[in-house]
Coordinates of C-alpha atoms in Angstrom, one line a residue:
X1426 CA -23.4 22.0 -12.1
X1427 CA -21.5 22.2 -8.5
X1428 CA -19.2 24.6 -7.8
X1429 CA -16.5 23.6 -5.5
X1430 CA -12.9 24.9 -3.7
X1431 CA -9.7 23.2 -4.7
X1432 CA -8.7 22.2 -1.4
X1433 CA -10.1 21.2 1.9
X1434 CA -13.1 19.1 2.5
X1435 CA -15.6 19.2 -0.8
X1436 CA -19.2 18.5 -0.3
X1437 CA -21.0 17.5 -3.3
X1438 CA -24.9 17.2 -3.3
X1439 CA -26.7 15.2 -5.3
X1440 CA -30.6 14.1 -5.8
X1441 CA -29.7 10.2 -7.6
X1442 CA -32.0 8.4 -10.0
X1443 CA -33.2 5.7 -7.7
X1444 CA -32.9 5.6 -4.3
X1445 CA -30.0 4.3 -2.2
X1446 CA -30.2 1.2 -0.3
X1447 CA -28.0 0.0 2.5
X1448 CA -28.0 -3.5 0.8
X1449 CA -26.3 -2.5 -2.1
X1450 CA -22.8 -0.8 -2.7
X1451 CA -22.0 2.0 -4.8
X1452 CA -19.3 3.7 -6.5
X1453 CA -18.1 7.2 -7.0
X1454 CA -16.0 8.3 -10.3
X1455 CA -14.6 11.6 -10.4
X1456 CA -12.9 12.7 -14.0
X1457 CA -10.5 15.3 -15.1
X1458 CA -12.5 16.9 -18.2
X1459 CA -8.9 18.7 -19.3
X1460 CA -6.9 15.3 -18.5
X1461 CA -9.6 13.2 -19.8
X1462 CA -9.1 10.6 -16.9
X1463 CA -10.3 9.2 -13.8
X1464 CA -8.8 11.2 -11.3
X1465 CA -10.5 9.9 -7.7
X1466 CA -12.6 6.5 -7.6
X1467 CA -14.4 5.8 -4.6
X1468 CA -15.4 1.6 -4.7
X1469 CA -17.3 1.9 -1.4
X1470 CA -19.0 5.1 -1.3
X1471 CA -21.5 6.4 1.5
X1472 CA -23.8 9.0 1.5
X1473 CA -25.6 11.2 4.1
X1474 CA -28.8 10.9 3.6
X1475 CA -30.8 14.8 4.0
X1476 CA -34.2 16.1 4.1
X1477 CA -34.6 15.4 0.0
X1478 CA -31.5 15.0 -1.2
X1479 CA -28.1 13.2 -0.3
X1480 CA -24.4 14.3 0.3
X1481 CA -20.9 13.1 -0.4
X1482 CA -17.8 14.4 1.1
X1483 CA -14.2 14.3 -0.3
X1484 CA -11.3 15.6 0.7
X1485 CA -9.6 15.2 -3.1
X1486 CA -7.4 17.6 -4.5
X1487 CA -8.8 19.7 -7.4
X1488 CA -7.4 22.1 -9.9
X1489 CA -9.1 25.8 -9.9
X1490 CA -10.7 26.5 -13.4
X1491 CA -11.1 23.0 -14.3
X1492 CA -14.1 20.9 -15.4
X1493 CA -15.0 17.4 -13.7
X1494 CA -17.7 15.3 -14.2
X1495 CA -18.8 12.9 -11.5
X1496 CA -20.8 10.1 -12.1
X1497 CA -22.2 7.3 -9.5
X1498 CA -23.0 3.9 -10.2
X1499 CA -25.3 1.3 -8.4
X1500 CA -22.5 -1.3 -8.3
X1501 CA -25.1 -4.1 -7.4
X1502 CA -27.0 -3.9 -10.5
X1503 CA -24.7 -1.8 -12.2
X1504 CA -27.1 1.2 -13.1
X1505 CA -26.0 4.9 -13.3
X1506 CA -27.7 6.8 -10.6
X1507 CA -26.0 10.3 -10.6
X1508 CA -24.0 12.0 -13.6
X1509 CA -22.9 15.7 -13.0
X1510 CA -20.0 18.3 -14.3
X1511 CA -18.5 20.2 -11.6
X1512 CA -16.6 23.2 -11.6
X1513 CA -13.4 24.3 -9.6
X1514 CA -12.9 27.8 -8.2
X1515 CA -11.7 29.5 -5.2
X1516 CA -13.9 32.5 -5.8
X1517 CA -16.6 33.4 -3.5
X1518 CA -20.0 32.4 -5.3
X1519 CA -21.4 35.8 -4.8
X1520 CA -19.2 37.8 -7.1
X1521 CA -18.4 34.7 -9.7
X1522 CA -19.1 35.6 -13.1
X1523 CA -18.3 33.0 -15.4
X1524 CA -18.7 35.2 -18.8
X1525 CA -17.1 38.2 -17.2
X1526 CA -15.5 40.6 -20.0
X1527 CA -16.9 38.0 -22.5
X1528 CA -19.8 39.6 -23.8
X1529 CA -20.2 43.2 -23.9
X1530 CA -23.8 44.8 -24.7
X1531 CA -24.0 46.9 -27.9
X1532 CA -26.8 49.5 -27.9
X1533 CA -29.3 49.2 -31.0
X1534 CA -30.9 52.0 -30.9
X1535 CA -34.9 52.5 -29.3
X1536 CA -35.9 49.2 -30.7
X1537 CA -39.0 49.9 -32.0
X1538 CA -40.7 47.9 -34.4
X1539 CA -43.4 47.8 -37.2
X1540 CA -45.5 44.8 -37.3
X1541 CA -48.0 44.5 -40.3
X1542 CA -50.8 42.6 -40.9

């Protein structure tokens, strides 16, 4: 799962099921999990190819504590190559806690147990 900000320009990483070719054209789909539609569609999108993996920028608006998926598709001959939920937050990922004040641990005691035989 990405984490991103909810403005400014979003970079979103991505490792994709086959590779990517110049000679074919791929599209980008992002979707609103809490909307349940299609929220930015990129027809003709281009990656930046890295050491082992590729990148995609955006500058599209998101809304903090809100799912996405994201999903690109080999346009040519139409195969899924990348399918990922992302997350919006303006926190700094050092002090994110997603389950903060959910779960609080209960003591049990010196947990020690008898096993027989």
């Amino acid at each position: 799962m990405q984490i991103l900000t909810k403005s400014g320009t979003r970079i979103i990483n991505f490792i994709p099921r086959e590779t990517i070719s110049d000679s074919k054209t791929y599209k980008l789909v992002i979707k609103s999990e809490s909307k349940n539609k299609v929220i930015f569609t990129d027809a003709t999108a281009t990656f930046i190819e890295l050491d082992y993996y590729y990148k995609y920028q955006t500058t599209q608006a998101l809304v903090e504590n809100n799912y996405y998926t994201i999903t690109i598709t080999n346009t040519t001959d139409n195969n899924i190559i990348f399918k990922d939920k992302m997350y919006c937050s303006d926190q700094t990922l050092s002090d994110y806690s997603i389950s903060n004040g959910v779960y609080i641990e209960q003591s049990t005691g010196n947990n020690e147990f008898v096993y027989y035989g």
